[in-house]
Amino acid sequence: MNAKKILLFTLAISACGTLFACASGDSGKIADPTASTSADTDDKRITIVNNQFTVNGKRIWINGANTPWNKWNDFGGGYDDSWWDNHFKALHDNGVNAVRVWINCNNDNGAIIIDDNGMVSGATDAHWNDLDAFFATAQRNGIYIMATLLSFDHFKNAVNTRPSAQKWRNMLASNDAIDSFVNNYVVPFVNRYKNNPYLWSIDMCNEPDWIFENAECGKIPWEQISNLFAYESAAIHENSGILVTVGMSFPKYNSDGAGCEGNKVSDTFLQKLCLNPDAHLDFWAPHYYDWVGQYYGVPFYTTPACWKLDGSKPALIGECMAKGSKGQTQGTENNTLITDYENAYLNGWQGVMPWTSNGVDGCGGFDDLVSATKYMAGKYGEAIFPD
């Protein structure tokens, strides 16, 4: 795999105007099933200006949430559009403007077609059909989507009870397999939905730190993990204006600062793996939970730079407790989710996305979330709903 290969692939797409056929599903359908045709598509797209997110020249602050799934592996595995429609409406009515959603949780529904060697040939029709409905529903409700395509869960063997984990480890171990995932899944995903401005960003992987750290996820070297991110980010940027990030667990591998191990998703690191200036992230989206505070502090109450992030890109909190950061770290006794949001706003973070809006675990749910999002929308509404 090399830069020339990516360039040739991109030129081929440009010359043909359509994407080559995927192994599964009729790629003829990929042309434009849910693309927005309204004249104001570009007016709704989130871009970055002066390290802030903007829409049509106005700042937008991500008054967000995580709705990672309704049903684990929803898309191609029991998707319920009415549930998402009702939930998105309730969120928007309570001040939420953006949601992070796991497009594929661990692929145990087989939505992405991957063989034992890690070669990806496409995705199922059910996966695409559910996503067609989903992105139309997000747009209808005015909810911007951060689409998380993979998670460390794909690589987790669960004490050898998930043999499919080895397929994903094999994908990272092979340049050709990485190419197959990027060319046969990521690029079709991007081209299918890039004209819907409510797909505002792609989170390439949820907490890849654990793929490197944990034996049950393979303890795969960063050079292999970030090799995927390098070629994937380049392909996304070459095919669309969708913003790109990676949701890291904490600053340890997201910073070159003191007390960290080096930024494994920096421009420099990615472009050593892929000789292409399009191999880069557009913004930082680290996660924060109370166990991190003892090592790095609580991010809401300091600036991104003081939390060791490179200030050349905007930063938001991609996950945090919906119950707020009041926890075991000294000095957090009076924190609430409202103070977390507001101090993040005042300290230069470009958004907060708590886990979760629908109570998938003990970190909090809808009622915890909306106390803060309603407050922020009431006080800073021009930055949250700029139009």
Tab-separated table of N, CA, C and O in Angstrom, residues 257-319:
chain	number	residue	atom	x	y	z
A	257	GLY	N	2.914	15.861	24.796
A	257	GLY	CA	3.310	16.577	25.995
A	257	GLY	C	3.896	15.682	27.072
A	257	GLY	O	3.896	14.449	26.961
A	258	ALA	N	4.362	16.319	28.139
A	258	ALA	CA	4.939	15.590	29.265
A	258	ALA	C	3.902	14.658	29.880
A	258	ALA	O	2.720	14.993	29.977
A	259	GLY	N	4.354	13.463	30.274
A	259	GLY	CA	3.459	12.480	30.874
A	259	GLY	C	2.657	11.676	29.878
A	259	GLY	O	1.808	10.878	30.260
A	260	CYS	N	2.932	11.875	28.582
A	260	CYS	CA	2.213	11.153	27.531
A	260	CYS	C	3.200	10.313	26.718
A	260	CYS	O	4.413	10.451	26.863
A	261	GLU	N	2.671	9.446	25.884
A	261	GLU	CA	3.496	8.524	25.117
A	261	GLU	C	3.682	8.951	23.670
A	261	GLU	O	4.243	8.207	22.867
A	262	GLY	N	3.198	10.149	23.340
A	262	GLY	CA	3.300	10.619	21.964
A	262	GLY	C	1.966	10.518	21.253
A	262	GLY	O	1.203	9.565	21.455
A	263	ASN	N	1.671	11.490	20.417
A	263	ASN	CA	0.385	11.547	19.732
A	263	ASN	C	0.384	10.587	18.542
A	263	ASN	O	1.041	10.840	17.526
A	264	LYS	N	-0.367	9.506	18.682
A	264	LYS	CA	-0.391	8.464	17.655
A	264	LYS	C	-1.368	8.770	16.521
A	264	LYS	O	-1.525	7.959	15.595
A	265	VAL	N	-2.006	9.944	16.586
A	265	VAL	CA	-2.882	10.375	15.486
A	265	VAL	C	-2.534	11.800	15.056
A	265	VAL	O	-3.366	12.500	14.482
A	266	SER	N	-1.319	12.230	15.327
A	266	SER	CA	-0.879	13.547	14.872
A	266	SER	C	-0.663	13.532	13.369
A	266	SER	O	-0.511	12.468	12.741
A	267	ASP	N	-0.617	14.715	12.766
A	267	ASP	CA	-0.330	14.804	11.333
A	267	ASP	C	1.010	14.140	11.016
A	267	ASP	O	1.141	13.403	10.032
A	268	THR	N	1.996	14.423	11.862
A	268	THR	CA	3.336	13.879	11.620
A	268	THR	C	3.338	12.364	11.646
A	268	THR	O	3.909	11.703	10.764
A	269	PHE	N	2.685	11.775	12.663
A	269	PHE	CA	2.674	10.318	12.797
A	269	PHE	C	1.926	9.678	11.631
A	269	PHE	O	2.399	8.697	11.034
A	270	LEU	N	0.761	10.225	11.276
A	270	LEU	CA	-0.039	9.628	10.201
A	270	LEU	C	0.655	9.767	8.850
A	270	LEU	O	0.623	8.847	8.033
A	271	GLN	N	1.285	10.909	8.615
A	271	GLN	CA	1.881	11.136	7.305
A	271	GLN	C	3.228	10.447	7.123
A	271	GLN	O	3.734	10.362	6.006
A	272	LYS	N	3.788	9.913	8.201
A	272	LYS	CA	4.920	9.006	8.058
A	272	LYS	C	4.455	7.649	7.543
A	272	LYS	O	5.203	6.930	6.881
A	273	LEU	N	3.209	7.307	7.852
A	273	LEU	CA	2.652	6.028	7.427
A	273	LEU	C	2.033	6.109	6.041
A	273	LEU	O	2.029	5.129	5.291
A	274	CYS	N	1.485	7.266	5.718
A	274	CYS	CA	0.854	7.494	4.414
A	274	CYS	C	1.367	8.830	3.895
A	274	CYS	O	1.065	9.874	4.460
A	275	LEU	N	2.157	8.800	2.822
A	275	LEU	CA	2.783	10.014	2.303
A	275	LEU	C	1.768	10.832	1.529
A	275	LEU	O	1.800	10.921	0.291
A	276	ASN	N	0.837	11.417	2.279
A	276	ASN	CA	-0.273	12.121	1.657
A	276	ASN	C	-0.719	13.216	2.632
A	276	ASN	O	-1.043	12.918	3.775
A	277	PRO	N	-0.747	14.467	2.220
A	277	PRO	CA	-1.157	15.544	3.132
A	277	PRO	C	-2.594	15.440	3.591
A	277	PRO	O	-2.986	16.093	4.571
A	278	ASP	N	-3.409	14.633	2.914
A	278	ASP	CA	-4.788	14.427	3.345
A	278	ASP	C	-4.897	13.434	4.500
A	278	ASP	O	-5.996	13.222	5.037
A	279	ALA	N	-3.789	12.826	4.882
A	279	ALA	CA	-3.785	11.903	6.029
A	279	ALA	C	-3.642	12.722	7.309
A	279	ALA	O	-2.549	12.994	7.776
A	280	HIS	N	-4.775	13.127	7.849
A	280	HIS	CA	-4.753	13.937	9.073
A	280	HIS	C	-6.140	13.951	9.702
A	280	HIS	O	-7.145	13.658	9.040
A	281	LEU	N	-6.193	14.281	10.973
A	281	LEU	CA	-7.459	14.534	11.654
A	281	LEU	C	-7.794	16.014	11.537
A	281	LEU	O	-6.902	16.860	11.424
A	282	ASP	N	-9.088	16.320	11.627
A	282	ASP	CA	-9.527	17.714	11.582
A	282	ASP	C	-9.727	18.305	12.968
A	282	ASP	O	-9.640	19.528	13.128
A	283	PHE	N	-10.003	17.464	13.947
A	283	PHE	CA	-10.188	17.952	15.314
A	283	PHE	C	-9.949	16.806	16.283
A	283	PHE	O	-9.946	15.630	15.909
A	284	TRP	N	-9.701	17.168	17.530
A	284	TRP	CA	-9.506	16.185	18.603
A	284	TRP	C	-10.845	15.916	19.281
A	284	TRP	O	-11.670	16.827	19.453
A	285	ALA	N	-11.057	14.673	19.687
A	285	ALA	CA	-12.313	14.299	20.356
A	285	ALA	C	-12.029	13.316	21.496
A	285	ALA	O	-12.574	12.210	21.526
A	286	PRO	N	-11.178	13.688	22.472
A	286	PRO	CA	-10.833	12.760	23.556
A	286	PRO	C	-12.017	12.473	24.466
A	286	PRO	O	-12.974	13.254	24.528
A	287	HIS	N	-11.926	11.364	25.175
A	287	HIS	CA	-12.945	10.969	26.140
A	287	HIS	C	-12.450	11.269	27.553
A	287	HIS	O	-11.244	11.321	27.803
A	288	TYR	N	-13.410	11.478	28.458
A	288	TYR	CA	-13.034	11.727	29.853
A	288	TYR	C	-13.978	10.996	30.796
A	288	TYR	O	-15.202	11.139	30.706
A	289	TYR	N	-13.388	10.228	31.714
A	289	TYR	CA	-14.113	9.645	32.843
A	289	TYR	C	-13.299	9.893	34.102
A	289	TYR	O	-12.107	10.219	34.047
A	290	ASP	N	-13.925	9.717	35.248
A	290	ASP	CA	-13.307	10.136	36.503
A	290	ASP	C	-11.959	9.487	36.760
A	290	ASP	O	-11.077	10.099	37.366
A	291	TRP	N	-11.760	8.272	36.276
A	291	TRP	CA	-10.476	7.612	36.538
A	291	TRP	C	-9.318	8.347	35.865
A	291	TRP	O	-8.167	8.236	36.294
A	292	VAL	N	-9.617	9.146	34.833
A	292	VAL	CA	-8.571	9.883	34.126
A	292	VAL	C	-8.128	11.108	34.911
A	292	VAL	O	-6.974	11.542	34.814
A	293	GLY	N	-9.034	11.662	35.715
A	293	GLY	CA	-8.766	12.930	36.373
A	293	GLY	C	-7.547	12.936	37.272
A	293	GLY	O	-6.832	13.941	37.369
A	294	GLN	N	-7.284	11.828	37.933
A	294	GLN	CA	-6.138	11.775	38.844
A	294	GLN	C	-4.812	11.920	38.115
A	294	GLN	O	-3.807	12.302	38.714
A	295	TYR	N	-4.794	11.617	36.823
A	295	TYR	CA	-3.562	11.695	36.044
A	295	TYR	C	-3.454	12.991	35.234
A	295	TYR	O	-2.358	13.558	35.102
A	296	TYR	N	-4.574	13.449	34.696
A	296	TYR	CA	-4.528	14.567	33.750
A	296	TYR	C	-5.408	15.745	34.147
A	296	TYR	O	-5.406	16.771	33.457
A	297	GLY	N	-6.161	15.627	35.225
A	297	GLY	CA	-7.088	16.683	35.592
A	297	GLY	C	-8.411	16.533	34.867
A	297	GLY	O	-8.588	15.668	34.004
A	298	VAL	N	-9.362	17.392	35.232
A	298	VAL	CA	-10.703	17.355	34.655
A	298	VAL	C	-10.755	18.373	33.523
A	298	VAL	O	-10.588	19.573	33.758
A	299	PRO	N	-10.976	17.967	32.279
A	299	PRO	CA	-10.755	18.854	31.132
A	299	PRO	C	-11.680	20.062	31.070
A	299	PRO	O	-11.273	21.123	30.580
A	300	PHE	N	-12.917	19.918	31.525
A	300	PHE	CA	-13.881	21.012	31.400
A	300	PHE	C	-13.390	22.295	32.063
A	300	PHE	O	-13.731	23.395	31.632
A	301	TYR	N	-12.577	22.143	33.097
A	301	TYR	CA	-12.194	23.283	33.921
A	301	TYR	C	-10.801	23.808	33.582
A	301	TYR	O	-10.195	24.543	34.362
A	302	THR	N	-10.323	23.441	32.406
A	302	THR	CA	-9.066	23.942	31.897
A	302	THR	C	-9.164	24.022	30.376
A	302	THR	O	-10.167	23.619	29.787
A	303	THR	N	-8.159	24.534	29.729
A	303	THR	CA	-8.199	24.643	28.272
A	303	THR	C	-7.713	23.349	27.626
A	303	THR	O	-7.005	22.551	28.258
A	304	PRO	N	-8.055	23.123	26.357
A	304	PRO	CA	-7.515	21.938	25.673
A	304	PRO	C	-5.992	21.888	25.698
A	304	PRO	O	-5.403	20.816	25.879
A	305	ALA	N	-5.339	23.041	25.533
A	305	ALA	CA	-3.874	23.061	25.545
A	305	ALA	C	-3.331	22.657	26.911
A	305	ALA	O	-2.329	21.931	27.000
A	306	CYS	N	-3.981	23.101	27.976
A	306	CYS	CA	-3.546	22.710	29.316
A	306	CYS	C	-3.854	21.248	29.609
A	306	CYS	O	-3.274	20.675	30.543
A	307	TRP	N	-4.746	20.677	28.832
A	307	TRP	CA	-5.032	19.239	28.959
A	307	TRP	C	-4.152	18.455	27.981
A	307	TRP	O	-4.470	17.351	27.619
A	308	LYS	N	-3.079	19.114	27.529
A	308	LYS	CA	-1.984	18.526	26.752
A	308	LYS	C	-2.298	18.293	25.280
A	308	LYS	O	-1.542	17.617	24.574
A	309	LEU	N	-3.404	18.862	24.773
A	309	LEU	CA	-3.721	18.672	23.367
A	309	LEU	C	-3.048	19.745	22.510
A	309	LEU	O	-2.870	20.884	22.931
A	310	ASP	N	-2.700	19.370	21.302
A	310	ASP	CA	-2.120	20.277	20.325
A	310	ASP	C	-3.153	21.343	19.959
A	310	ASP	O	-4.233	21.034	19.462
A	311	GLY	N	-2.825	22.603	20.187
A	311	GLY	CA	-3.771	23.681	19.963
A	311	GLY	C	-3.975	24.065	18.521
A	311	GLY	O	-4.722	25.014	18.235
A	312	SER	N	-3.364	23.341	17.583
A	312	SER	CA	-3.527	23.687	16.169
A	312	SER	C	-4.870	23.225	15.611
A	312	SER	O	-5.230	23.591	14.491
A	313	LYS	N	-5.608	22.403	16.369
A	313	LYS	CA	-6.910	21.909	15.930
A	313	LYS	C	-7.948	22.173	17.021
A	313	LYS	O	-7.620	22.196	18.208
A	314	PRO	N	-9.218	22.330	16.642
A	314	PRO	CA	-10.267	22.420	17.655
A	314	PRO	C	-10.409	21.101	18.410
A	314	PRO	O	-10.013	20.038	17.911
A	315	ALA	N	-10.971	21.178	19.607
A	315	ALA	CA	-11.137	19.988	20.440
A	315	ALA	C	-12.497	20.007	21.113
A	315	ALA	O	-12.972	21.066	21.556
A	316	LEU	N	-13.122	18.851	21.165
A	316	LEU	CA	-14.342	18.676	21.951
A	316	LEU	C	-14.202	17.435	22.803
A	316	LEU	O	-13.304	16.609	22.574
A	317	ILE	N	-15.074	17.287	23.793
A	317	ILE	CA	-15.094	16.089	24.631
A	317	ILE	C	-16.038	15.090	23.986
A	317	ILE	O	-17.253	15.289	23.958
A	318	GLY	N	-15.487	13.990	23.445
A	318	GLY	CA	-16.281	13.044	22.678
A	318	GLY	C	-17.095	12.076	23.510
A	318	GLY	O	-18.068	11.509	23.020
A	319	GLU	N	-16.685	11.863	24.753
A	319	GLU	CA	-17.458	11.078	25.728
A	319	GLU	C	-17.148	11.612	27.112
A	319	GLU	O	-16.030	12.054	27.392
